[in-house]
JSON list of C-alpha atoms in Angstrom, two decimals:
[
{"chain": "A", "resi": 1, "resn": "MET", "atom": "CA", "xyz": [-35.24, -38.84, -27.52]},
{"chain": "A", "resi": 2, "resn": "ASN", "atom": "CA", "xyz": [-38.50, -39.80, -25.77]},
{"chain": "A", "resi": 3, "resn": "LEU", "atom": "CA", "xyz": [-39.32, -37.62, -22.77]},
{"chain": "A", "resi": 4, "resn": "ASN", "atom": "CA", "xyz": [-41.35, -40.39, -21.20]},
{"chain": "A", "resi": 5, "resn": "ASP", "atom": "CA", "xyz": [-38.35, -42.70, -21.41]},
{"chain": "A", "resi": 6, "resn": "THR", "atom": "CA", "xyz": [-36.22, -39.99, -19.86]},
{"chain": "A", "resi": 7, "resn": "ALA", "atom": "CA", "xyz": [-38.64, -39.55, -16.97]},
{"chain": "A", "resi": 8, "resn": "ARG", "atom": "CA", "xyz": [-38.84, -43.31, -16.42]},
{"chain": "A", "resi": 9, "resn": "THR", "atom": "CA", "xyz": [-35.08, -43.76, -16.53]},
{"chain": "A", "resi": 10, "resn": "THR", "atom": "CA", "xyz": [-34.28, -40.83, -14.29]},
{"chain": "A", "resi": 11, "resn": "ARG", "atom": "CA", "xyz": [-36.98, -41.81, -11.80]},
{"chain": "A", "resi": 12, "resn": "ARG", "atom": "CA", "xyz": [-35.65, -45.39, -11.66]},
{"chain": "A", "resi": 13, "resn": "PHE", "atom": "CA", "xyz": [-32.13, -44.15, -11.00]},
{"chain": "A", "resi": 14, "resn": "PHE", "atom": "CA", "xyz": [-33.43, -41.66, -8.46]},
{"chain": "A", "resi": 15, "resn": "LEU", "atom": "CA", "xyz": [-34.86, -44.55, -6.46]},
{"chain": "A", "resi": 16, "resn": "ILE", "atom": "CA", "xyz": [-31.51, -46.33, -6.23]},
{"chain": "A", "resi": 17, "resn": "ALA", "atom": "CA", "xyz": [-29.54, -43.17, -5.49]},
{"chain": "A", "resi": 18, "resn": "ALA", "atom": "CA", "xyz": [-28.34, -42.61, -1.94]},
{"chain": "A", "resi": 19, "resn": "GLY", "atom": "CA", "xyz": [-31.33, -41.82, 0.22]},
{"chain": "A", "resi": 20, "resn": "SER", "atom": "CA", "xyz": [-29.54, -39.79, 2.85]},
{"chain": "A", "resi": 21, "resn": "SER", "atom": "CA", "xyz": [-31.12, -36.63, 4.22]},
{"chain": "A", "resi": 22, "resn": "ILE", "atom": "CA", "xyz": [-31.03, -33.46, 2.15]},
{"chain": "A", "resi": 23, "resn": "LEU", "atom": "CA", "xyz": [-29.27, -30.43, 3.53]},
{"chain": "A", "resi": 24, "resn": "ALA", "atom": "CA", "xyz": [-31.25, -27.25, 2.99]},
{"chain": "A", "resi": 25, "resn": "ALA", "atom": "CA", "xyz": [-29.15, -24.48, 1.51]},
{"chain": "A", "resi": 26, "resn": "CYS", "atom": "CA", "xyz": [-29.36, -21.04, 0.01]},
{"chain": "A", "resi": 27, "resn": "SER", "atom": "CA", "xyz": [-28.38, -20.67, -3.63]},
{"chain": "A", "resi": 28, "resn": "SER", "atom": "CA", "xyz": [-26.89, -17.24, -3.02]},
{"chain": "A", "resi": 29, "resn": "GLY", "atom": "CA", "xyz": [-23.46, -17.06, -1.45]},
{"chain": "A", "resi": 30, "resn": "GLU", "atom": "CA", "xyz": [-20.95, -19.81, -0.84]},
{"chain": "A", "resi": 31, "resn": "GLU", "atom": "CA", "xyz": [-22.48, -23.06, 0.29]},
{"chain": "A", "resi": 32, "resn": "VAL", "atom": "CA", "xyz": [-20.64, -25.65, 2.31]},
{"chain": "A", "resi": 33, "resn": "LEU", "atom": "CA", "xyz": [-21.76, -29.02, 1.00]},
{"chain": "A", "resi": 34, "resn": "PRO", "atom": "CA", "xyz": [-21.59, -32.31, 2.87]},
{"chain": "A", "resi": 35, "resn": "GLU", "atom": "CA", "xyz": [-18.64, -34.42, 1.76]},
{"chain": "A", "resi": 36, "resn": "ARG", "atom": "CA", "xyz": [-20.81, -36.88, -0.17]},
{"chain": "A", "resi": 37, "resn": "LEU", "atom": "CA", "xyz": [-22.10, -34.01, -2.35]},
{"chain": "A", "resi": 38, "resn": "GLU", "atom": "CA", "xyz": [-18.82, -32.12, -2.60]},
{"chain": "A", "resi": 39, "resn": "ARG", "atom": "CA", "xyz": [-17.21, -35.19, -4.21]},
{"chain": "A", "resi": 40, "resn": "ILE", "atom": "CA", "xyz": [-19.74, -35.26, -7.04]},
{"chain": "A", "resi": 41, "resn": "LYS", "atom": "CA", "xyz": [-20.59, -31.55, -7.33]},
{"chain": "A", "resi": 42, "resn": "PRO", "atom": "CA", "xyz": [-20.94, -30.42, -10.97]},
{"chain": "A", "resi": 43, "resn": "SER", "atom": "CA", "xyz": [-17.99, -28.35, -12.10]},
{"chain": "A", "resi": 44, "resn": "GLU", "atom": "CA", "xyz": [-18.42, -28.01, -15.86]},
{"chain": "A", "resi": 45, "resn": "THR", "atom": "CA", "xyz": [-19.35, -24.83, -17.71]},
{"chain": "A", "resi": 46, "resn": "PRO", "atom": "CA", "xyz": [-22.67, -25.10, -19.61]},
{"chain": "A", "resi": 47, "resn": "VAL", "atom": "CA", "xyz": [-22.40, -25.70, -23.35]},
{"chain": "A", "resi": 48, "resn": "SER", "atom": "CA", "xyz": [-24.39, -22.49, -23.72]},
{"chain": "A", "resi": 49, "resn": "PRO", "atom": "CA", "xyz": [-25.53, -20.17, -20.91]},
{"chain": "A", "resi": 50, "resn": "LEU", "atom": "CA", "xyz": [-28.96, -20.57, -19.37]},
{"chain": "A", "resi": 51, "resn": "VAL", "atom": "CA", "xyz": [-30.34, -17.75, -17.23]},
{"chain": "A", "resi": 52, "resn": "PRO", "atom": "CA", "xyz": [-33.89, -16.64, -16.42]},
{"chain": "A", "resi": 53, "resn": "GLY", "atom": "CA", "xyz": [-35.33, -14.50, -19.19]},
{"chain": "A", "resi": 54, "resn": "THR", "atom": "CA", "xyz": [-38.38, -12.50, -20.16]},
{"chain": "A", "resi": 55, "resn": "VAL", "atom": "CA", "xyz": [-41.36, -14.09, -21.89]},
{"chain": "A", "resi": 56, "resn": "PRO", "atom": "CA", "xyz": [-41.37, -13.47, -25.67]},
{"chain": "A", "resi": 57, "resn": "ILE", "atom": "CA", "xyz": [-44.43, -11.63, -26.94]},
{"chain": "A", "resi": 58, "resn": "ASP", "atom": "CA", "xyz": [-45.59, -14.61, -29.05]},
{"chain": "A", "resi": 59, "resn": "PHE", "atom": "CA", "xyz": [-45.49, -17.07, -26.12]},
{"chain": "A", "resi": 60, "resn": "ARG", "atom": "CA", "xyz": [-48.28, -18.10, -23.75]},
{"chain": "A", "resi": 61, "resn": "THR", "atom": "CA", "xyz": [-47.79, -19.03, -20.11]},
{"chain": "A", "resi": 62, "resn": "ILE", "atom": "CA", "xyz": [-48.76, -22.37, -18.59]},
{"chain": "A", "resi": 63, "resn": "SER", "atom": "CA", "xyz": [-49.21, -22.70, -14.83]},
{"chain": "A", "resi": 64, "resn": "GLY", "atom": "CA", "xyz": [-48.62, -26.04, -13.15]},
{"chain": "A", "resi": 65, "resn": "GLU", "atom": "CA", "xyz": [-48.13, -27.41, -9.67]},
{"chain": "A", "resi": 66, "resn": "GLY", "atom": "CA", "xyz": [-45.54, -25.06, -8.18]},
{"chain": "A", "resi": 67, "resn": "PHE", "atom": "CA", "xyz": [-44.25, -23.61, -11.45]},
{"chain": "A", "resi": 68, "resn": "LYS", "atom": "CA", "xyz": [-44.94, -21.51, -14.53]},
{"chain": "A", "resi": 69, "resn": "VAL", "atom": "CA", "xyz": [-43.38, -21.90, -17.95]},
{"chain": "A", "resi": 70, "resn": "SER", "atom": "CA", "xyz": [-44.06, -20.17, -21.26]},
{"chain": "A", "resi": 71, "resn": "ILE", "atom": "CA", "xyz": [-44.23, -21.81, -24.67]},
{"chain": "A", "resi": 72, "resn": "PRO", "atom": "CA", "xyz": [-44.83, -20.61, -28.25]},
{"chain": "A", "resi": 73, "resn": "ALA", "atom": "CA", "xyz": [-48.53, -19.84, -28.73]},
{"chain": "A", "resi": 74, "resn": "ALA", "atom": "CA", "xyz": [-48.94, -22.49, -31.44]},
{"chain": "A", "resi": 75, "resn": "TRP", "atom": "CA", "xyz": [-47.48, -25.34, -29.38]},
{"chain": "A", "resi": 76, "resn": "LYS", "atom": "CA", "xyz": [-49.79, -28.01, -27.97]},
{"chain": "A", "resi": 77, "resn": "ASP", "atom": "CA", "xyz": [-49.90, -28.63, -24.22]},
{"chain": "A", "resi": 78, "resn": "SER", "atom": "CA", "xyz": [-51.07, -31.82, -22.51]},
{"chain": "A", "resi": 79, "resn": "MET", "atom": "CA", "xyz": [-50.82, -33.65, -19.21]},
{"chain": "A", "resi": 80, "resn": "LYS", "atom": "CA", "xyz": [-49.57, -37.20, -18.71]},
{"chain": "A", "resi": 81, "resn": "PRO", "atom": "CA", "xyz": [-50.87, -38.76, -15.48]},
{"chain": "A", "resi": 82, "resn": "ALA", "atom": "CA", "xyz": [-48.53, -40.51, -13.09]},
{"chain": "A", "resi": 83, "resn": "GLY", "atom": "CA", "xyz": [-47.67, -44.10, -13.95]},
{"chain": "A", "resi": 84, "resn": "GLU", "atom": "CA", "xyz": [-46.38, -47.00, -11.91]},
{"chain": "A", "resi": 85, "resn": "GLU", "atom": "CA", "xyz": [-42.76, -45.90, -12.37]},
{"chain": "A", "resi": 86, "resn": "THR", "atom": "CA", "xyz": [-43.14, -42.31, -13.54]},
{"chain": "A", "resi": 87, "resn": "PRO", "atom": "CA", "xyz": [-44.40, -39.09, -11.94]},
{"chain": "A", "resi": 88, "resn": "PRO", "atom": "CA", "xyz": [-46.97, -36.89, -13.72]},
{"chain": "A", "resi": 89, "resn": "ALA", "atom": "CA", "xyz": [-45.62, -34.85, -16.61]},
{"chain": "A", "resi": 90, "resn": "TYR", "atom": "CA", "xyz": [-46.68, -31.63, -18.32]},
{"chain": "A", "resi": 91, "resn": "LEU", "atom": "CA", "xyz": [-45.90, -31.97, -22.05]},
{"chain": "A", "resi": 92, "resn": "PHE", "atom": "CA", "xyz": [-45.48, -29.21, -24.62]},
{"chain": "A", "resi": 93, "resn": "ASP", "atom": "CA", "xyz": [-45.11, -30.17, -28.29]},
{"chain": "A", "resi": 94, "resn": "ALA", "atom": "CA", "xyz": [-44.25, -28.17, -31.39]},
{"chain": "A", "resi": 95, "resn": "GLN", "atom": "CA", "xyz": [-46.84, -28.57, -34.11]},
{"chain": "A", "resi": 96, "resn": "ASP", "atom": "CA", "xyz": [-46.38, -29.31, -37.82]},
{"chain": "A", "resi": 97, "resn": "ARG", "atom": "CA", "xyz": [-43.34, -31.49, -37.18]},
{"chain": "A", "resi": 98, "resn": "PRO", "atom": "CA", "xyz": [-42.53, -34.69, -39.12]},
{"chain": "A", "resi": 99, "resn": "ALA", "atom": "CA", "xyz": [-43.67, -37.76, -37.20]},
{"chain": "A", "resi": 100, "resn": "ASP", "atom": "CA", "xyz": [-40.09, -39.00, -36.88]},
{"chain": "A", "resi": 101, "resn": "SER", "atom": "CA", "xyz": [-38.74, -35.61, -35.76]},
{"chain": "A", "resi": 102, "resn": "PRO", "atom": "CA", "xyz": [-40.74, -34.38, -32.75]},
{"chain": "A", "resi": 103, "resn": "VAL", "atom": "CA", "xyz": [-39.80, -31.37, -30.66]},
{"chain": "A", "resi": 104, "resn": "ARG", "atom": "CA", "xyz": [-40.89, -31.38, -27.03]},
{"chain": "A", "resi": 105, "resn": "VAL", "atom": "CA", "xyz": [-40.46, -29.69, -23.67]},
{"chain": "A", "resi": 106, "resn": "GLY", "atom": "CA", "xyz": [-41.75, -31.40, -20.55]},
{"chain": "A", "resi": 107, "resn": "VAL", "atom": "CA", "xyz": [-41.98, -30.62, -16.87]},
{"chain": "A", "resi": 108, "resn": "VAL", "atom": "CA", "xyz": [-41.71, -33.57, -14.49]},
{"chain": "A", "resi": 109, "resn": "ILE", "atom": "CA", "xyz": [-42.27, -33.08, -10.77]},
{"chain": "A", "resi": 110, "resn": "ASP", "atom": "CA", "xyz": [-40.54, -35.35, -8.29]},
{"chain": "A", "resi": 111, "resn": "ALA", "atom": "CA", "xyz": [-42.64, -34.85, -5.14]},
{"chain": "A", "resi": 112, "resn": "ASP", "atom": "CA", "xyz": [-40.81, -37.54, -3.19]},
{"chain": "A", "resi": 113, "resn": "PRO", "atom": "CA", "xyz": [-37.08, -37.12, -3.89]},
{"chain": "A", "resi": 114, "resn": "LYS", "atom": "CA", "xyz": [-34.93, -39.98, -2.64]},
{"chain": "A", "resi": 115, "resn": "ALA", "atom": "CA", "xyz": [-31.74, -37.96, -3.02]},
{"chain": "A", "resi": 116, "resn": "ASP", "atom": "CA", "xyz": [-30.41, -34.43, -3.48]},
{"chain": "A", "resi": 117, "resn": "VAL", "atom": "CA", "xyz": [-30.47, -32.94, -6.98]},
{"chain": "A", "resi": 118, "resn": "ILE", "atom": "CA", "xyz": [-26.66, -33.15, -7.11]},
{"chain": "A", "resi": 119, "resn": "GLU", "atom": "CA", "xyz": [-26.84, -36.89, -6.45]},
{"chain": "A", "resi": 120, "resn": "GLN", "atom": "CA", "xyz": [-29.70, -37.39, -8.90]},
{"chain": "A", "resi": 121, "resn": "SER", "atom": "CA", "xyz": [-27.93, -35.50, -11.68]},
{"chain": "A", "resi": 122, "resn": "HIS", "atom": "CA", "xyz": [-24.74, -37.44, -11.01]},
{"chain": "A", "resi": 123, "resn": "VAL", "atom": "CA", "xyz": [-26.56, -40.76, -11.35]},
{"chain": "A", "resi": 124, "resn": "LEU", "atom": "CA", "xyz": [-28.16, -39.55, -14.60]},
{"chain": "A", "resi": 125, "resn": "GLU", "atom": "CA", "xyz": [-24.76, -38.48, -15.94]},
{"chain": "A", "resi": 126, "resn": "VAL", "atom": "CA", "xyz": [-23.21, -41.84, -15.02]},
{"chain": "A", "resi": 127, "resn": "SER", "atom": "CA", "xyz": [-26.08, -43.76, -16.63]},
{"chain": "A", "resi": 128, "resn": "LYS", "atom": "CA", "xyz": [-25.83, -41.80, -19.89]},
{"chain": "A", "resi": 129, "resn": "THR", "atom": "CA", "xyz": [-22.06, -42.19, -20.01]},
{"chain": "A", "resi": 130, "resn": "ALA", "atom": "CA", "xyz": [-22.41, -45.93, -19.40]},
{"chain": "A", "resi": 131, "resn": "ALA", "atom": "CA", "xyz": [-24.85, -46.06, -22.32]},
{"chain": "A", "resi": 132, "resn": "GLY", "atom": "CA", "xyz": [-22.19, -44.62, -24.63]},
{"chain": "A", "resi": 133, "resn": "VAL", "atom": "CA", "xyz": [-23.12, -40.93, -24.60]},
{"chain": "A", "resi": 134, "resn": "GLU", "atom": "CA", "xyz": [-19.88, -38.96, -24.99]},
{"chain": "A", "resi": 135, "resn": "ASP", "atom": "CA", "xyz": [-20.93, -35.32, -24.65]},
{"chain": "A", "resi": 136, "resn": "VAL", "atom": "CA", "xyz": [-22.67, -35.19, -21.26]},
{"chain": "A", "resi": 137, "resn": "THR", "atom": "CA", "xyz": [-22.06, -31.93, -19.39]},
{"chain": "A", "resi": 138, "resn": "ARG", "atom": "CA", "xyz": [-23.37, -31.20, -15.89]},
{"chain": "A", "resi": 139, "resn": "SER", "atom": "CA", "xyz": [-23.28, -27.70, -14.42]},
{"chain": "A", "resi": 140, "resn": "LEU", "atom": "CA", "xyz": [-24.35, -26.14, -11.14]},
{"chain": "A", "resi": 141, "resn": "ILE", "atom": "CA", "xyz": [-26.30, -22.96, -11.92]},
{"chain": "A", "resi": 142, "resn": "THR", "atom": "CA", "xyz": [-28.26, -20.33, -9.98]},
{"chain": "A", "resi": 143, "resn": "TRP", "atom": "CA", "xyz": [-32.03, -20.23, -10.41]},
{"chain": "A", "resi": 144, "resn": "PRO", "atom": "CA", "xyz": [-34.55, -18.12, -8.45]},
{"chain": "A", "resi": 145, "resn": "GLY", "atom": "CA", "xyz": [-36.72, -20.04, -6.03]},
{"chain": "A", "resi": 146, "resn": "THR", "atom": "CA", "xyz": [-34.39, -23.02, -5.73]},
{"chain": "A", "resi": 147, "resn": "THR", "atom": "CA", "xyz": [-32.00, -24.21, -3.07]},
{"chain": "A", "resi": 148, "resn": "ARG", "atom": "CA", "xyz": [-29.78, -25.30, -5.94]},
{"chain": "A", "resi": 149, "resn": "ALA", "atom": "CA", "xyz": [-30.16, -26.22, -9.59]},
{"chain": "A", "resi": 150, "resn": "VAL", "atom": "CA", "xyz": [-28.25, -28.40, -12.04]},
{"chain": "A", "resi": 151, "resn": "LEU", "atom": "CA", "xyz": [-28.22, -28.14, -15.83]},
{"chain": "A", "resi": 152, "resn": "ILE", "atom": "CA", "xyz": [-27.37, -31.36, -17.65]},
{"chain": "A", "resi": 153, "resn": "ASP", "atom": "CA", "xyz": [-26.93, -31.51, -21.43]},
{"chain": "A", "resi": 154, "resn": "TRP", "atom": "CA", "xyz": [-26.36, -34.47, -23.78]},
{"chain": "A", "resi": 155, "resn": "SER", "atom": "CA", "xyz": [-26.99, -35.86, -27.26]},
{"chain": "A", "resi": 156, "resn": "GLU", "atom": "CA", "xyz": [-27.92, -39.40, -28.28]},
{"chain": "A", "resi": 157, "resn": "ALA", "atom": "CA", "xyz": [-29.61, -41.29, -31.08]},
{"chain": "A", "resi": 158, "resn": "ALA", "atom": "CA", "xyz": [-33.39, -41.26, -30.90]},
{"chain": "A", "resi": 159, "resn": "GLY", "atom": "CA", "xyz": [-35.38, -44.45, -30.91]},
{"chain": "A", "resi": 160, "resn": "GLY", "atom": "CA", "xyz": [-37.50, -45.39, -33.89]},
{"chain": "A", "resi": 161, "resn": "SER", "atom": "CA", "xyz": [-36.70, -45.66, -37.56]},
{"chain": "A", "resi": 162, "resn": "SER", "atom": "CA", "xyz": [-34.95, -42.32, -38.07]},
{"chain": "A", "resi": 163, "resn": "GLY", "atom": "CA", "xyz": [-32.10, -42.87, -35.62]},
{"chain": "A", "resi": 164, "resn": "ALA", "atom": "CA", "xyz": [-31.55, -39.11, -35.69]},
{"chain": "A", "resi": 165, "resn": "GLU", "atom": "CA", "xyz": [-29.27, -37.49, -33.14]},
{"chain": "A", "resi": 166, "resn": "TYR", "atom": "CA", "xyz": [-31.32, -35.74, -30.47]},
{"chain": "A", "resi": 167, "resn": "ARG", "atom": "CA", "xyz": [-30.11, -33.20, -27.95]},
{"chain": "A", "resi": 168, "resn": "THR", "atom": "CA", "xyz": [-31.61, -32.97, -24.47]},
{"chain": "A", "resi": 169, "resn": "ARG", "atom": "CA", "xyz": [-31.22, -30.13, -21.97]},
{"chain": "A", "resi": 170, "resn": "GLN", "atom": "CA", "xyz": [-32.55, -30.84, -18.50]},
{"chain": "A", "resi": 171, "resn": "LEU", "atom": "CA", "xyz": [-32.88, -28.22, -15.79]},
{"chain": "A", "resi": 172, "resn": "MET", "atom": "CA", "xyz": [-33.11, -29.99, -12.43]},
{"chain": "A", "resi": 173, "resn": "ALA", "atom": "CA", "xyz": [-34.45, -27.51, -9.88]},
{"chain": "A", "resi": 174, "resn": "GLN", "atom": "CA", "xyz": [-34.34, -28.42, -6.19]},
{"chain": "A", "resi": 175, "resn": "VAL", "atom": "CA", "xyz": [-37.15, -26.37, -4.65]},
{"chain": "A", "resi": 176, "resn": "SER", "atom": "CA", "xyz": [-37.04, -28.07, -1.26]},
{"chain": "A", "resi": 177, "resn": "SER", "atom": "CA", "xyz": [-36.22, -31.42, 0.31]},
{"chain": "A", "resi": 178, "resn": "LYS", "atom": "CA", "xyz": [-39.72, -32.50, -0.76]},
{"chain": "A", "resi": 179, "resn": "ARG", "atom": "CA", "xyz": [-39.73, -31.27, -4.35]},
{"chain": "A", "resi": 180, "resn": "ILE", "atom": "CA", "xyz": [-37.51, -31.33, -7.42]},
{"chain": "A", "resi": 181, "resn": "ILE", "atom": "CA", "xyz": [-38.87, -29.93, -10.68]},
{"chain": "A", "resi": 182, "resn": "ASN", "atom": "CA", "xyz": [-37.28, -31.19, -13.90]},
{"chain": "A", "resi": 183, "resn": "VAL", "atom": "CA", "xyz": [-37.69, -29.13, -17.07]},
{"chain": "A", "resi": 184, "resn": "VAL", "atom": "CA", "xyz": [-36.61, -31.21, -20.07]},
{"chain": "A", "resi": 185, "resn": "ALA", "atom": "CA", "xyz": [-36.16, -29.85, -23.59]},
{"chain": "A", "resi": 186, "resn": "THR", "atom": "CA", "xyz": [-35.46, -32.25, -26.45]},
{"chain": "A", "resi": 187, "resn": "ALA", "atom": "CA", "xyz": [-35.10, -31.65, -30.18]},
{"chain": "A", "resi": 188, "resn": "PRO", "atom": "CA", "xyz": [-32.99, -32.79, -33.14]},
{"chain": "A", "resi": 189, "resn": "ALA", "atom": "CA", "xyz": [-29.41, -31.86, -32.30]},
{"chain": "A", "resi": 190, "resn": "THR", "atom": "CA", "xyz": [-28.91, -29.95, -35.55]},
{"chain": "A", "resi": 191, "resn": "GLU", "atom": "CA", "xyz": [-31.95, -27.75, -34.84]},
{"chain": "A", "resi": 192, "resn": "PHE", "atom": "CA", "xyz": [-31.75, -27.30, -31.08]},
{"chain": "A", "resi": 193, "resn": "GLU", "atom": "CA", "xyz": [-30.10, -23.87, -31.07]},
{"chain": "A", "resi": 194, "resn": "THR", "atom": "CA", "xyz": [-32.37, -22.47, -33.80]},
{"chain": "A", "resi": 195, "resn": "LEU", "atom": "CA", "xyz": [-35.58, -23.71, -32.17]},
{"chain": "A", "resi": 196, "resn": "PRO", "atom": "CA", "xyz": [-36.94, -21.88, -29.10]},
{"chain": "A", "resi": 197, "resn": "MET", "atom": "CA", "xyz": [-35.74, -24.55, -26.67]},
{"chain": "A", "resi": 198, "resn": "ASN", "atom": "CA", "xyz": [-33.49, -22.30, -24.59]},
{"chain": "A", "resi": 199, "resn": "GLU", "atom": "CA", "xyz": [-36.03, -19.48, -24.65]},
{"chain": "A", "resi": 200, "resn": "ILE", "atom": "CA", "xyz": [-38.63, -21.85, -23.16]},
{"chain": "A", "resi": 201, "resn": "LEU", "atom": "CA", "xyz": [-36.25, -23.10, -20.49]},
{"chain": "A", "resi": 202, "resn": "ALA", "atom": "CA", "xyz": [-35.43, -19.50, -19.58]},
{"chain": "A", "resi": 203, "resn": "THR", "atom": "CA", "xyz": [-39.10, -18.76, -18.81]},
{"chain": "A", "resi": 204, "resn": "PHE", "atom": "CA", "xyz": [-39.31, -21.40, -16.07]},
{"chain": "A", "resi": 205, "resn": "VAL", "atom": "CA", "xyz": [-40.43, -19.85, -12.79]},
{"chain": "A", "resi": 206, "resn": "VAL", "atom": "CA", "xyz": [-40.79, -21.53, -9.40]},
{"chain": "A", "resi": 207, "resn": "VAL", "atom": "CA", "xyz": [-44.09, -20.56, -7.78]},
{"chain": "A", "resi": 208, "resn": "PRO", "atom": "CA", "xyz": [-44.27, -20.82, -3.97]}
]
């Protein structure tokens, strides 16, 4: 699974999602959603839990625009500038991987959301299902510093010669009506749970 393709696809669908105004809300307590969001609110339980965690001793912390995330010390970090259809992305890659079996975490910042994170995640879920993905799950979770957050999880064949099954976990964090931060972890499906993908996701922190 190519993170750049994911960012491009999700951004394109974001632009065609309903552009109605975003209702500010507090993630603690019961929230009354507008009807358009209540109809498509995520209701599934995550495949595996994801909650904020402590930073492992062998990780290093990367600070970006409005966030911090920690990665294994040996991983490479880089920055992909904004493109015509894609926002800027912070990329973190495991080293010493086969060329046809990369492992990556990326952070993509949507600084001009056209829709609420519930709507965006719904459009992403629909697009993946339409493409033949059968195991998409979408869950509403609590994350510090967000008005609300959605965790979406799926597996699909990677591009390229290997055709290996890749799993993607995407944390979509609505920080405000003007900012959504996407943290995307992708790795071979058979290795995802043994690699530090969930540990990295758990270190994500929203910085005011």
